[in-house]
N, CA, C and O atoms as CSV, one atom per row, in Angstrom:
chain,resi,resn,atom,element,x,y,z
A,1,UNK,N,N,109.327,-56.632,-17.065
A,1,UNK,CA,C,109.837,-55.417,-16.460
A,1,UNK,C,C,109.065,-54.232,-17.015
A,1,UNK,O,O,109.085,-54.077,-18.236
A,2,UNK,N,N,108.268,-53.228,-16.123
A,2,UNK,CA,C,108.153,-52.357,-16.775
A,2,UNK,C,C,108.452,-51.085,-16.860
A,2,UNK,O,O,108.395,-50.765,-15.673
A,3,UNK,N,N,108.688,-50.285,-17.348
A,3,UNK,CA,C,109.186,-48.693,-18.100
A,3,UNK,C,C,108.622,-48.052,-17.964
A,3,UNK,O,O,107.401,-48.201,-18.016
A,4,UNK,N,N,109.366,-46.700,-17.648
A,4,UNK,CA,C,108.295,-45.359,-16.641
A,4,UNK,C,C,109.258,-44.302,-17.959
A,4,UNK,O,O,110.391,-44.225,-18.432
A,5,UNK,N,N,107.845,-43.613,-18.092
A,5,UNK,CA,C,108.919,-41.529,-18.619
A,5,UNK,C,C,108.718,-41.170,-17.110
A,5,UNK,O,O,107.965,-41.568,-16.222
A,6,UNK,N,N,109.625,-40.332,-17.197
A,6,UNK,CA,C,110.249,-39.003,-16.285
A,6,UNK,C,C,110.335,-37.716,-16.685
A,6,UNK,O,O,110.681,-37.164,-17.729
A,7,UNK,N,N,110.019,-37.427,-15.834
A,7,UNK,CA,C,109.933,-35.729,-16.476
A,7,UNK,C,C,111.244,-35.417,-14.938
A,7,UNK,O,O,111.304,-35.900,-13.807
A,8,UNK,N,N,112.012,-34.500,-15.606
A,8,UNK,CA,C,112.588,-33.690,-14.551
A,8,UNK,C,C,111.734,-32.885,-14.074
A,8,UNK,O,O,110.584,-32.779,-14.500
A,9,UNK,N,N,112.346,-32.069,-12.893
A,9,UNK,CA,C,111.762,-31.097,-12.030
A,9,UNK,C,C,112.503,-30.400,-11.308
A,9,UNK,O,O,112.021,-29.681,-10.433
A,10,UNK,N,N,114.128,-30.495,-11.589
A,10,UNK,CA,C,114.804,-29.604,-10.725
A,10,UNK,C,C,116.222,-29.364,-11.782
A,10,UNK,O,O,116.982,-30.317,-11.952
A,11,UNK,N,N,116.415,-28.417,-12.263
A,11,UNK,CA,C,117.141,-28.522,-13.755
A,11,UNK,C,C,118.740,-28.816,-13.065
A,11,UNK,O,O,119.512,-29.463,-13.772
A,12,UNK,N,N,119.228,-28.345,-11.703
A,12,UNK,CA,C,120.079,-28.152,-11.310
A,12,UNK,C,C,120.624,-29.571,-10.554
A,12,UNK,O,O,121.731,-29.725,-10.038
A,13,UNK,N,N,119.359,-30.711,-10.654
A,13,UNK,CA,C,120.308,-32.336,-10.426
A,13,UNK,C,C,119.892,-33.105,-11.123
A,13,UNK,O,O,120.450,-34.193,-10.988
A,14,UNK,N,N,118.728,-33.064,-12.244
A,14,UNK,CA,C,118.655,-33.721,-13.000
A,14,UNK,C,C,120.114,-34.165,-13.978
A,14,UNK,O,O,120.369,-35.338,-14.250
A,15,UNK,N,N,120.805,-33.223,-14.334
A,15,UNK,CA,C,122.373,-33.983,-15.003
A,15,UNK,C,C,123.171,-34.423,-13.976
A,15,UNK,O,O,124.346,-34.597,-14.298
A,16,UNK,N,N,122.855,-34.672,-12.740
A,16,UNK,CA,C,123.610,-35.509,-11.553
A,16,UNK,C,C,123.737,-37.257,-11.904
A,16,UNK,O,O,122.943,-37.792,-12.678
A,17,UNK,N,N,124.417,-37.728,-11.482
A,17,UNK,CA,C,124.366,-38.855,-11.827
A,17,UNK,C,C,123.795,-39.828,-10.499
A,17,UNK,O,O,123.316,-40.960,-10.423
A,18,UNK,N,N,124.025,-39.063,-9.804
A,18,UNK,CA,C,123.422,-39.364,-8.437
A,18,UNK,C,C,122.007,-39.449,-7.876
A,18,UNK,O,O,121.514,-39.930,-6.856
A,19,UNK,N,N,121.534,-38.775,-8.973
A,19,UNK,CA,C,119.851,-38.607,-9.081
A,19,UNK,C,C,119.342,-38.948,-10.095
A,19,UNK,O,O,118.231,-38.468,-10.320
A,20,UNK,N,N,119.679,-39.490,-10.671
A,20,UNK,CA,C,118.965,-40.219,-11.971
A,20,UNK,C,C,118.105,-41.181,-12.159
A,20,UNK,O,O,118.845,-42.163,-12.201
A,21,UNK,N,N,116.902,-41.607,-12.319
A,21,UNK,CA,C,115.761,-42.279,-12.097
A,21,UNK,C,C,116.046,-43.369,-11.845
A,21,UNK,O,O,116.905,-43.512,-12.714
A,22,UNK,N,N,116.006,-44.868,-11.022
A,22,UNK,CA,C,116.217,-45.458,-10.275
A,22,UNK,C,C,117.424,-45.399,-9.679
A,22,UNK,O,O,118.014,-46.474,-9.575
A,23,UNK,N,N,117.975,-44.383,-9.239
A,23,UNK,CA,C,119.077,-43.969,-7.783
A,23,UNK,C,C,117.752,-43.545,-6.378
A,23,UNK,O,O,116.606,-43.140,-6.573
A,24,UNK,N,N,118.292,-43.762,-5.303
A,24,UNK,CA,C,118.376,-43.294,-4.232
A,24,UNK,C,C,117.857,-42.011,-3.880
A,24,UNK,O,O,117.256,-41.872,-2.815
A,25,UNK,N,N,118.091,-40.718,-4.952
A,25,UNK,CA,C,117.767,-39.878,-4.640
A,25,UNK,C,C,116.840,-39.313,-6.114
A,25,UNK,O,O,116.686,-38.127,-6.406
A,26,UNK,N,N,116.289,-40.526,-6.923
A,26,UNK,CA,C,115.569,-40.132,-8.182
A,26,UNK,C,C,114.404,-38.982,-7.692
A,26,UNK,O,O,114.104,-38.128,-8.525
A,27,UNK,N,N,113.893,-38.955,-6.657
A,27,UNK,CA,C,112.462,-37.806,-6.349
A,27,UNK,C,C,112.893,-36.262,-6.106
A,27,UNK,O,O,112.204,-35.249,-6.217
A,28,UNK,N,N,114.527,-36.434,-5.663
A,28,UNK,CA,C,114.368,-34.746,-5.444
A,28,UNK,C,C,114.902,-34.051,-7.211
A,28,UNK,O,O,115.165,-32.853,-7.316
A,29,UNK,N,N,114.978,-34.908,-8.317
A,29,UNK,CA,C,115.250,-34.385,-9.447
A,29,UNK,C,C,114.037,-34.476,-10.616
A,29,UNK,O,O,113.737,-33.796,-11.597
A,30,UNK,N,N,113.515,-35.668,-9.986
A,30,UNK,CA,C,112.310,-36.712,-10.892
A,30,UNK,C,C,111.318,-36.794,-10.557
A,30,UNK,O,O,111.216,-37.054,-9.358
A,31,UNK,N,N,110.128,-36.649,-11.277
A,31,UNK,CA,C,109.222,-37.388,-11.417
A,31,UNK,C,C,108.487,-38.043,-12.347
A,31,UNK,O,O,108.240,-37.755,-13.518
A,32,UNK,N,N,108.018,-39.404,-11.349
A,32,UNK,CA,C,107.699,-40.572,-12.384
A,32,UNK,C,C,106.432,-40.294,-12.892
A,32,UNK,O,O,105.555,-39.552,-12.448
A,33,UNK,N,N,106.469,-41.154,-14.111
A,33,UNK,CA,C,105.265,-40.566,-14.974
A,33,UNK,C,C,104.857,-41.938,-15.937
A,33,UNK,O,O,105.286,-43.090,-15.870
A,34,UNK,N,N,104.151,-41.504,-16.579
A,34,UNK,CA,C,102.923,-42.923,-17.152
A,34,UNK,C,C,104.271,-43.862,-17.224
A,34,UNK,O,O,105.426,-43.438,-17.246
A,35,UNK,N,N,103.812,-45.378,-17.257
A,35,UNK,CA,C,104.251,-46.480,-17.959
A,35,UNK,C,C,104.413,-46.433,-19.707
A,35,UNK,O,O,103.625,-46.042,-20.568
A,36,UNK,N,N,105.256,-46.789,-19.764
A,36,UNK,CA,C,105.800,-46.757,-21.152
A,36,UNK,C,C,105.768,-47.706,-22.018
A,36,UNK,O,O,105.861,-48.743,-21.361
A,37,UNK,N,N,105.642,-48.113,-23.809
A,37,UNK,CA,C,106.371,-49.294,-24.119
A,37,UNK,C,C,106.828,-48.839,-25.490
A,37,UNK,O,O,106.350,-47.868,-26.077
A,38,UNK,N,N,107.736,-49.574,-25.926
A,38,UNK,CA,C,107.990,-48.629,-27.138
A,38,UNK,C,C,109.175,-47.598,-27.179
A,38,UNK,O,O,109.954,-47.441,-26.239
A,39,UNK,N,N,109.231,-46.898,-28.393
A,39,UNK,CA,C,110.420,-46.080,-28.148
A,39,UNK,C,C,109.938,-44.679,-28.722
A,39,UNK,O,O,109.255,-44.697,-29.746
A,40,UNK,N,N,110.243,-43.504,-28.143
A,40,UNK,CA,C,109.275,-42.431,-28.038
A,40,UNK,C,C,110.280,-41.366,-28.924
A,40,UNK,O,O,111.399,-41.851,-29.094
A,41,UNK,N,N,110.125,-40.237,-29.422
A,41,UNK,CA,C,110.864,-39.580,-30.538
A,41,UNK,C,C,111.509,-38.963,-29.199
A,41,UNK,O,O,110.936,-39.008,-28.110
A,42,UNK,N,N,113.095,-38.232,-29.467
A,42,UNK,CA,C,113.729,-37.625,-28.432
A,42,UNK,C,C,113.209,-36.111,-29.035
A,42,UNK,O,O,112.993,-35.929,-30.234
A,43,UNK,N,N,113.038,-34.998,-27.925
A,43,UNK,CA,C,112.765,-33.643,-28.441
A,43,UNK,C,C,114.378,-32.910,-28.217
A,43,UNK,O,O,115.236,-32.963,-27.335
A,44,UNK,N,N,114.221,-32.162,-29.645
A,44,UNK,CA,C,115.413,-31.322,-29.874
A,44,UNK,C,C,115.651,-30.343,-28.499
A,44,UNK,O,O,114.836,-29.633,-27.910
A,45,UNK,N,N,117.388,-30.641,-28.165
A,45,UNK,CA,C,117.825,-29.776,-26.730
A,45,UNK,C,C,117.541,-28.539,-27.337
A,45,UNK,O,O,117.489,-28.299,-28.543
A,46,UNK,N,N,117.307,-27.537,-26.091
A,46,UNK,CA,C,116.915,-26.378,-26.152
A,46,UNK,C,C,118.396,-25.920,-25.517
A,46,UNK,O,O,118.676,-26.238,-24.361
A,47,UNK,N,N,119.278,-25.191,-26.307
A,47,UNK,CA,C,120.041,-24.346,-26.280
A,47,UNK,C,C,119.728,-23.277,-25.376
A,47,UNK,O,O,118.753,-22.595,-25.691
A,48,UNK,N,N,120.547,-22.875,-23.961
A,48,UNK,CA,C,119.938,-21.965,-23.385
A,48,UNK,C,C,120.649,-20.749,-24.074
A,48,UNK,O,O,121.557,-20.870,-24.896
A,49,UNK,N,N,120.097,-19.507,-23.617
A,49,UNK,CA,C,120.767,-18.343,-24.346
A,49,UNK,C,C,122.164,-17.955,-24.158
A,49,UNK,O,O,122.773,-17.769,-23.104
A,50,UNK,N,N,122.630,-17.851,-25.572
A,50,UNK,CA,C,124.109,-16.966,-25.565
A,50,UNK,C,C,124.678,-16.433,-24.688
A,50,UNK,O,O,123.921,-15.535,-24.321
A,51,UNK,N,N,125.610,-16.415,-24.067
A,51,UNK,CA,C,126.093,-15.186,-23.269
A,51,UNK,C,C,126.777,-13.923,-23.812
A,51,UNK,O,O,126.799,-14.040,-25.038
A,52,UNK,N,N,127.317,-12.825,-23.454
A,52,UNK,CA,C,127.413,-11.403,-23.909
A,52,UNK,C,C,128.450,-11.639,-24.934
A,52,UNK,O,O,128.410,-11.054,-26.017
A,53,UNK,N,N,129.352,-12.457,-24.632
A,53,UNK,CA,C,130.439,-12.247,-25.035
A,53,UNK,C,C,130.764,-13.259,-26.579
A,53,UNK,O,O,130.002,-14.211,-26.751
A,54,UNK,N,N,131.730,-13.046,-27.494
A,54,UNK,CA,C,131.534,-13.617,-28.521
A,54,UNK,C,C,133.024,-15.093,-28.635
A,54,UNK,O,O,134.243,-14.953,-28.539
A,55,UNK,N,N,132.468,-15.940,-28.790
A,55,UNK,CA,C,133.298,-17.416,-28.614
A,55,UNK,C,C,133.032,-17.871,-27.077
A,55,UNK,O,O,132.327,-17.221,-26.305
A,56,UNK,N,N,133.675,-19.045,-26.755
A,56,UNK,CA,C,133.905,-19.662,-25.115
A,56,UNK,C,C,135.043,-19.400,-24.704
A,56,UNK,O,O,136.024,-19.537,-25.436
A,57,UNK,N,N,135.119,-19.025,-23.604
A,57,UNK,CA,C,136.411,-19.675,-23.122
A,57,UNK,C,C,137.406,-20.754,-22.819
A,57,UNK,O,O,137.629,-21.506,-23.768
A,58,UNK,N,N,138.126,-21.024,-21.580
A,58,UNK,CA,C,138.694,-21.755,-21.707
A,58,UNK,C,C,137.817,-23.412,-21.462
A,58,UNK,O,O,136.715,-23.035,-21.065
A,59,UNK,N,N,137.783,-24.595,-21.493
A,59,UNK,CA,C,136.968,-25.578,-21.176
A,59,UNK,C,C,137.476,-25.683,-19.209
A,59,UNK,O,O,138.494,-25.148,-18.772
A,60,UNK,N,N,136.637,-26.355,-18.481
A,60,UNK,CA,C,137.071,-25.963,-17.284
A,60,UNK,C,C,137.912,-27.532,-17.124
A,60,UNK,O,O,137.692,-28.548,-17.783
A,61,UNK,N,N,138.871,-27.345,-16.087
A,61,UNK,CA,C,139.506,-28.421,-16.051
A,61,UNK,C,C,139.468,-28.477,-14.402
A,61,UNK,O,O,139.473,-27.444,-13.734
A,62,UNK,N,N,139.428,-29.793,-13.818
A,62,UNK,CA,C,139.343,-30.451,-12.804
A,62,UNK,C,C,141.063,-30.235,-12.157
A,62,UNK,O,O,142.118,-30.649,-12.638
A,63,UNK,N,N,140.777,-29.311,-10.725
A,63,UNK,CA,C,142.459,-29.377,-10.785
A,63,UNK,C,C,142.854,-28.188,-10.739
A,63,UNK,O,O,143.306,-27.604,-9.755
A,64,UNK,N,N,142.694,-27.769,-11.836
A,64,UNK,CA,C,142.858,-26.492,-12.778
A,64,UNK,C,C,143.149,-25.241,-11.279
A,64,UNK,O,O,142.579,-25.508,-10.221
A,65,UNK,N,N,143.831,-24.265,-11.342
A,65,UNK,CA,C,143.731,-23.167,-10.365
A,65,UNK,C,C,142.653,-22.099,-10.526
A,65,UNK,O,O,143.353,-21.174,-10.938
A,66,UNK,N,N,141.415,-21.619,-10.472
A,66,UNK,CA,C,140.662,-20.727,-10.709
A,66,UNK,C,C,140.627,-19.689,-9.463
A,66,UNK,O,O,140.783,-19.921,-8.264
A,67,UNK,N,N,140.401,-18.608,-10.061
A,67,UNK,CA,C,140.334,-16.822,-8.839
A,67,UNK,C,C,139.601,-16.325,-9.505
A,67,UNK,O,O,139.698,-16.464,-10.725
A,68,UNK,N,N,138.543,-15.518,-8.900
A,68,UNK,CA,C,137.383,-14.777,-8.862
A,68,UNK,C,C,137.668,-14.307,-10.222
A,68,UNK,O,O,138.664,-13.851,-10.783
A,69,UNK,N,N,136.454,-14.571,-10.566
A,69,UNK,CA,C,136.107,-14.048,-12.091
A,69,UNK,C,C,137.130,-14.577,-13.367
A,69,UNK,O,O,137.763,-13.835,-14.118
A,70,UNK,N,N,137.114,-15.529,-13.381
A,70,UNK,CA,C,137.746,-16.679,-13.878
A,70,UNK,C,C,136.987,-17.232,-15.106
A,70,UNK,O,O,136.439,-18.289,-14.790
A,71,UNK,N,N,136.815,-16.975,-16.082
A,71,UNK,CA,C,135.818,-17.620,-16.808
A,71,UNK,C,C,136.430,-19.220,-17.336
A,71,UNK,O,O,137.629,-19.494,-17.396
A,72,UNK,N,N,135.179,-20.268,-17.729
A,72,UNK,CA,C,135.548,-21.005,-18.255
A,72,UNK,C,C,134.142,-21.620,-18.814
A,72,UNK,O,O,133.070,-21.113,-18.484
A,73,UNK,N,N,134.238,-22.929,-19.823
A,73,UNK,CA,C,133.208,-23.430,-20.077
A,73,UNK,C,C,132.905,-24.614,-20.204
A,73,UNK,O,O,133.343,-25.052,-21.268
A,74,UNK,N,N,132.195,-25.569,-19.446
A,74,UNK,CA,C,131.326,-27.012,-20.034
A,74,UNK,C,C,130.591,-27.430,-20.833
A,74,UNK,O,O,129.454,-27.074,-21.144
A,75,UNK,N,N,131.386,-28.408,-21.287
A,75,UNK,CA,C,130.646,-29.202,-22.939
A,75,UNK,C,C,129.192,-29.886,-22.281
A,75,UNK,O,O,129.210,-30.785,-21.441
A,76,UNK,N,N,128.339,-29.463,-22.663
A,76,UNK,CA,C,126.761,-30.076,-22.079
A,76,UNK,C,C,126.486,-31.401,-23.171
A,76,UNK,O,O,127.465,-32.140,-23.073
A,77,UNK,N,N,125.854,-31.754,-23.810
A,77,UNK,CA,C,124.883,-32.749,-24.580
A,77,UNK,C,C,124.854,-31.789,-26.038
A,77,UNK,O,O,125.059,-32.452,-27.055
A,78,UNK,N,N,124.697,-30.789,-26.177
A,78,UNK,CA,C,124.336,-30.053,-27.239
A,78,UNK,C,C,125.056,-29.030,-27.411
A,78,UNK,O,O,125.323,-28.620,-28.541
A,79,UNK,N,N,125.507,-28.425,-26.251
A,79,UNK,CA,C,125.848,-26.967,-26.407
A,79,UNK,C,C,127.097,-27.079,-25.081
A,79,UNK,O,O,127.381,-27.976,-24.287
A,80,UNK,N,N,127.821,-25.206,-25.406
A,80,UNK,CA,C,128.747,-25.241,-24.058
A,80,UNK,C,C,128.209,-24.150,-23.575
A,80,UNK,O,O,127.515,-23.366,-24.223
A,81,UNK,N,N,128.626,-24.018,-21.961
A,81,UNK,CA,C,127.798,-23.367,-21.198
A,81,UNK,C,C,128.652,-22.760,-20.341
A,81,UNK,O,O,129.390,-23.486,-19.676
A,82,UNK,N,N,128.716,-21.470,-20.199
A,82,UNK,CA,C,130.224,-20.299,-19.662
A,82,UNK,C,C,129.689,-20.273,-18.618
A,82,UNK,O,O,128.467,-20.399,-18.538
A,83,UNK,N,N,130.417,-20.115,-17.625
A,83,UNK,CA,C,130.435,-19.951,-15.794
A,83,UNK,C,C,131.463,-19.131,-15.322
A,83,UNK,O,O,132.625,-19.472,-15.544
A,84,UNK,N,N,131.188,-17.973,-14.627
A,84,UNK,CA,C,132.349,-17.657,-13.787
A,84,UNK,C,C,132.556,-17.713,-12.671
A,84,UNK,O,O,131.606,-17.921,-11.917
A,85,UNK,N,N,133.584,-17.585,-12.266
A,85,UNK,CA,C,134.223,-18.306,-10.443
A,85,UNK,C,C,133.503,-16.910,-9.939
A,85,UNK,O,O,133.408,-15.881,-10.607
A,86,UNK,N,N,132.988,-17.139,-8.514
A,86,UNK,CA,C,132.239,-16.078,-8.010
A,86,UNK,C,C,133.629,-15.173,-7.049
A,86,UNK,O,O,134.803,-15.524,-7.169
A,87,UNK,N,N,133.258,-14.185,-6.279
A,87,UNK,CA,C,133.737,-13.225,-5.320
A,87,UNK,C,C,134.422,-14.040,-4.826
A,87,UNK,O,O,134.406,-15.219,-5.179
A,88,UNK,N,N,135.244,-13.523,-3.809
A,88,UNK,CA,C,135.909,-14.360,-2.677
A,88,UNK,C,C,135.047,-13.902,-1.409
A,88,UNK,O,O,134.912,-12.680,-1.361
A,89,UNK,N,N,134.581,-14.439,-0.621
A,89,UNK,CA,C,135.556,-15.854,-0.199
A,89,UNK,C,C,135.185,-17.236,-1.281
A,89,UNK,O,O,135.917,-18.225,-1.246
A,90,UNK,N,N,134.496,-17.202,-1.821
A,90,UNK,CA,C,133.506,-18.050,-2.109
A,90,UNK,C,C,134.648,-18.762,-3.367
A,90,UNK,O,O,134.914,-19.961,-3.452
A,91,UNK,N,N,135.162,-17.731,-4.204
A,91,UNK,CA,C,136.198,-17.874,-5.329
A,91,UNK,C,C,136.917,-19.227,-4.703
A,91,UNK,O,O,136.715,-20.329,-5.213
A,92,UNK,N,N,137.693,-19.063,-3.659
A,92,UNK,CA,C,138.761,-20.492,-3.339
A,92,UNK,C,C,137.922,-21.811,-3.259
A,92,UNK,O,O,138.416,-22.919,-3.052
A,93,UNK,N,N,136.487,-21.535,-3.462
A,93,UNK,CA,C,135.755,-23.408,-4.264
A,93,UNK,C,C,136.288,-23.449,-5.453
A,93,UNK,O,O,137.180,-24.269,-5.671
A,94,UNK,N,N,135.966,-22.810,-6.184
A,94,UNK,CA,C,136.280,-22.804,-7.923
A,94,UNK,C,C,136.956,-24.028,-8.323
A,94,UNK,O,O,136.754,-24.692,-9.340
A,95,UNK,N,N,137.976,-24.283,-7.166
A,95,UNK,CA,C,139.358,-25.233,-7.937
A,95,UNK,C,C,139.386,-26.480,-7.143
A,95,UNK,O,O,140.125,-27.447,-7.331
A,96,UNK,N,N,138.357,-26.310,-6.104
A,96,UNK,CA,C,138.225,-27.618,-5.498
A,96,UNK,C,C,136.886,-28.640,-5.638
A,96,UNK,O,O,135.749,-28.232,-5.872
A,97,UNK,N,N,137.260,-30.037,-5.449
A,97,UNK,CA,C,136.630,-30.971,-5.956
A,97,UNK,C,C,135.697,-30.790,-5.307
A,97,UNK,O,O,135.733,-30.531,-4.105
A,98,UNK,N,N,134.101,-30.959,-6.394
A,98,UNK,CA,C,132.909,-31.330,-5.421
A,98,UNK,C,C,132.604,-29.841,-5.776
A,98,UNK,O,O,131.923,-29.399,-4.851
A,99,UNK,N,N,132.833,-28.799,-6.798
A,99,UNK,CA,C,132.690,-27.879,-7.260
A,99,UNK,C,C,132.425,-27.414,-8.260
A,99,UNK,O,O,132.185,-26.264,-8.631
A,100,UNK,N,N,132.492,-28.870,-8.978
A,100,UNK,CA,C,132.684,-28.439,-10.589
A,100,UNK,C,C,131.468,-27.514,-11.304
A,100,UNK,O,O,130.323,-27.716,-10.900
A,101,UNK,N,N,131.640,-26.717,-12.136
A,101,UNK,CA,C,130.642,-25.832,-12.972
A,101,UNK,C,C,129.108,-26.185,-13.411
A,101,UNK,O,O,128.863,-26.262,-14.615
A,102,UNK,N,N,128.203,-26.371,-12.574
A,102,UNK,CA,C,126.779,-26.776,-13.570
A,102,UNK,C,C,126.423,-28.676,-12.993
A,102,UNK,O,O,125.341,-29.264,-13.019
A,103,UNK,N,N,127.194,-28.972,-12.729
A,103,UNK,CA,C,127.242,-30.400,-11.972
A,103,UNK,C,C,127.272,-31.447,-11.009
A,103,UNK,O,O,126.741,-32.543,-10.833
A,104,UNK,N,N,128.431,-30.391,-10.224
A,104,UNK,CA,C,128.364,-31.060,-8.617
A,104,UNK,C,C,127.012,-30.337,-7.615
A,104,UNK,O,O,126.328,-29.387,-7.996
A,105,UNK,N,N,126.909,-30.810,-6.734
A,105,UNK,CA,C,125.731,-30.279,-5.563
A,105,UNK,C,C,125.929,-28.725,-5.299
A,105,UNK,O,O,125.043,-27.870,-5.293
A,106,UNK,N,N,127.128,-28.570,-5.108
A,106,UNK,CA,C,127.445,-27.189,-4.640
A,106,UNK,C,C,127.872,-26.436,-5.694
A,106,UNK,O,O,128.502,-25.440,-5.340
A,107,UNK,N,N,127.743,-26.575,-6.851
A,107,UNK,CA,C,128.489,-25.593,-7.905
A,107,UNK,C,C,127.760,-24.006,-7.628
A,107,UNK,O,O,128.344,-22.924,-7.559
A,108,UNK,N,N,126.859,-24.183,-7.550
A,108,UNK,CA,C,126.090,-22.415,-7.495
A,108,UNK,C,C,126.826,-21.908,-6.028
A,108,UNK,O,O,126.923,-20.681,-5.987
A,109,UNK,N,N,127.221,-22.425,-5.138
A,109,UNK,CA,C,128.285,-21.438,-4.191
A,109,UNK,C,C,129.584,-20.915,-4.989
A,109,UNK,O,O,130.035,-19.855,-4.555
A,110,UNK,N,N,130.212,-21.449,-6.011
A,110,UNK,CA,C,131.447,-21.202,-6.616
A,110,UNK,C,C,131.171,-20.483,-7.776
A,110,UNK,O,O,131.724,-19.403,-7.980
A,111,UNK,N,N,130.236,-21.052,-8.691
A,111,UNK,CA,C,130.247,-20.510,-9.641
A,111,UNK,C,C,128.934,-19.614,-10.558
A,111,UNK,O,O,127.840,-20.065,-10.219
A,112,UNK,N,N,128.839,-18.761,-11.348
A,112,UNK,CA,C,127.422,-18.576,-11.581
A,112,UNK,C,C,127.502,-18.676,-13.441
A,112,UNK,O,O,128.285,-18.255,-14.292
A,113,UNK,N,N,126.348,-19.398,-13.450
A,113,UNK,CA,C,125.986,-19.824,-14.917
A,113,UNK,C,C,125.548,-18.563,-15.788
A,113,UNK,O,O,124.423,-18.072,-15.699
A,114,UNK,N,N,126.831,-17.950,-16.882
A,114,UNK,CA,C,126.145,-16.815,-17.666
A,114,UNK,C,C,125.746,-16.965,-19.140
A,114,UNK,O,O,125.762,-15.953,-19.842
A,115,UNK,N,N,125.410,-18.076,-19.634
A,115,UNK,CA,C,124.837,-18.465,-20.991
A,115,UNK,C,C,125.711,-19.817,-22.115
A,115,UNK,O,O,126.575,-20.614,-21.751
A,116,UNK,N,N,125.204,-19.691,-23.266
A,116,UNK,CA,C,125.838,-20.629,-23.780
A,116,UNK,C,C,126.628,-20.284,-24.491
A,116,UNK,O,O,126.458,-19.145,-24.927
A,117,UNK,N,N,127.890,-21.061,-24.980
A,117,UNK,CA,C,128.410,-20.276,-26.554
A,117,UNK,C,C,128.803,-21.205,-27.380
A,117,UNK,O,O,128.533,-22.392,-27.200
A,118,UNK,N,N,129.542,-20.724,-28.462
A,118,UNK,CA,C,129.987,-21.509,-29.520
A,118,UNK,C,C,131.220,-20.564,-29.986
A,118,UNK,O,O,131.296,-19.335,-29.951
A,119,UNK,N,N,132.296,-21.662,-30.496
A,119,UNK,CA,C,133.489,-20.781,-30.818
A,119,UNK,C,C,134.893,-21.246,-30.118
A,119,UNK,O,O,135.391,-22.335,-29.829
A,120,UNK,N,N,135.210,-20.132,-30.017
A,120,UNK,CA,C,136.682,-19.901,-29.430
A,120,UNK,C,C,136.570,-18.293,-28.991
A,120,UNK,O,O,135.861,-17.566,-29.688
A,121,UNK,N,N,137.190,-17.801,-27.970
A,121,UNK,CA,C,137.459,-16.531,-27.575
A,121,UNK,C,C,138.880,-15.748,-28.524
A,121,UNK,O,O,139.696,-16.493,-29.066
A,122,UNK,N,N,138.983,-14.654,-28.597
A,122,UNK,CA,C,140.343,-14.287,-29.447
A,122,UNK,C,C,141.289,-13.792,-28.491
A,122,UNK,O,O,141.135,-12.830,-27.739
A,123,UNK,N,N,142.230,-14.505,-28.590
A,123,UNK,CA,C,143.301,-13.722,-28.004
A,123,UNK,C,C,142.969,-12.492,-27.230
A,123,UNK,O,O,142.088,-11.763,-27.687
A,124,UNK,N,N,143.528,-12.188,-26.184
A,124,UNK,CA,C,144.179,-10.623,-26.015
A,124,UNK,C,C,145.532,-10.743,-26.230
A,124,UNK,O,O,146.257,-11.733,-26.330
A,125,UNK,N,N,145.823,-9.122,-26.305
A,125,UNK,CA,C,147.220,-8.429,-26.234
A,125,UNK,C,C,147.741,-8.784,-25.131
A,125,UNK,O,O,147.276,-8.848,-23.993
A,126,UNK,N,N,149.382,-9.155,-25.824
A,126,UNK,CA,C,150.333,-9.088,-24.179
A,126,UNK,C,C,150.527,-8.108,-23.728
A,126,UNK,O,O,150.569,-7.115,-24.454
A,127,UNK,N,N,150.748,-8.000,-22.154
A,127,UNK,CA,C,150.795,-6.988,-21.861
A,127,UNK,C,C,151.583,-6.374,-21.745
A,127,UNK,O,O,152.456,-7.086,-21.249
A,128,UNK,N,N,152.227,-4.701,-21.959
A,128,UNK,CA,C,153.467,-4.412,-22.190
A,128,UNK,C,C,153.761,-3.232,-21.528
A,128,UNK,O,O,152.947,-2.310,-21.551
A,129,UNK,N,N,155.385,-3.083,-20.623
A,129,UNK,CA,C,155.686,-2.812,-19.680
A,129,UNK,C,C,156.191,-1.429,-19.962
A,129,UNK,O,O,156.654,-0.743,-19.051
């Protein structure tokens, strides 16, 4: 049997599972590259940049109810990565399947990717009447 590297080429389905080098749709994420043998050093993930704000928010949950400007965040391989639910009309994807943040096909109609973080967010104040 023999063994191919891959290089991605489309950052936005390469973490698909649906496109992953021998699937069906390995060319619109992949391309194949020399024959391989052996086992090759992995290169350290590149952390994309911080976003403005200091900690993550909430983790996003499947299900979950989200409305415009909604923040939340996905655990990646290395790092977590904050998204917020976009405008409406577009906002009422947010919470439906086949939407999820950074993963499904359609996530960039629902949501837009604003950096990475680390942490926890702090509290706000309740609000008082």
């Amino acid at each position: 049997t023999k063994t191919y590297n891959f290089k991605c080429v489309s950052n936005d389905w390469c973490p698909n599972s649906g496109y992953a080098p021998g699937t069906l749709y390995e060319g619109q994420a992949w391309t194949k590259r020399e024959e391989c043998s052996g086992t090759a050093a992995v290169p350290a993930a590149t952390i994309p940049t911080q976003w403005s704000e200091v900690g993550c928010p909430e983790q996003f949950s499947a299900g979950s109810d989200y409305d415009e400007d909604s923040l939340v965040h996905v655990k990646k391989s290395a790092y977590n990565m904050v998204y917020r639910c976009n405008k409406f009309p577009t906002s009422d994807w947010c919470s439906m399947a086949g939407y999820e943040p950074g993963s499904s096909q359609y996530w960039e109609q629902a949501w837009t990717e604003l950096g990475s973080c680390t942490g926890t967010m702090s509290p706000t104040d309740s609000p008082s009447n």
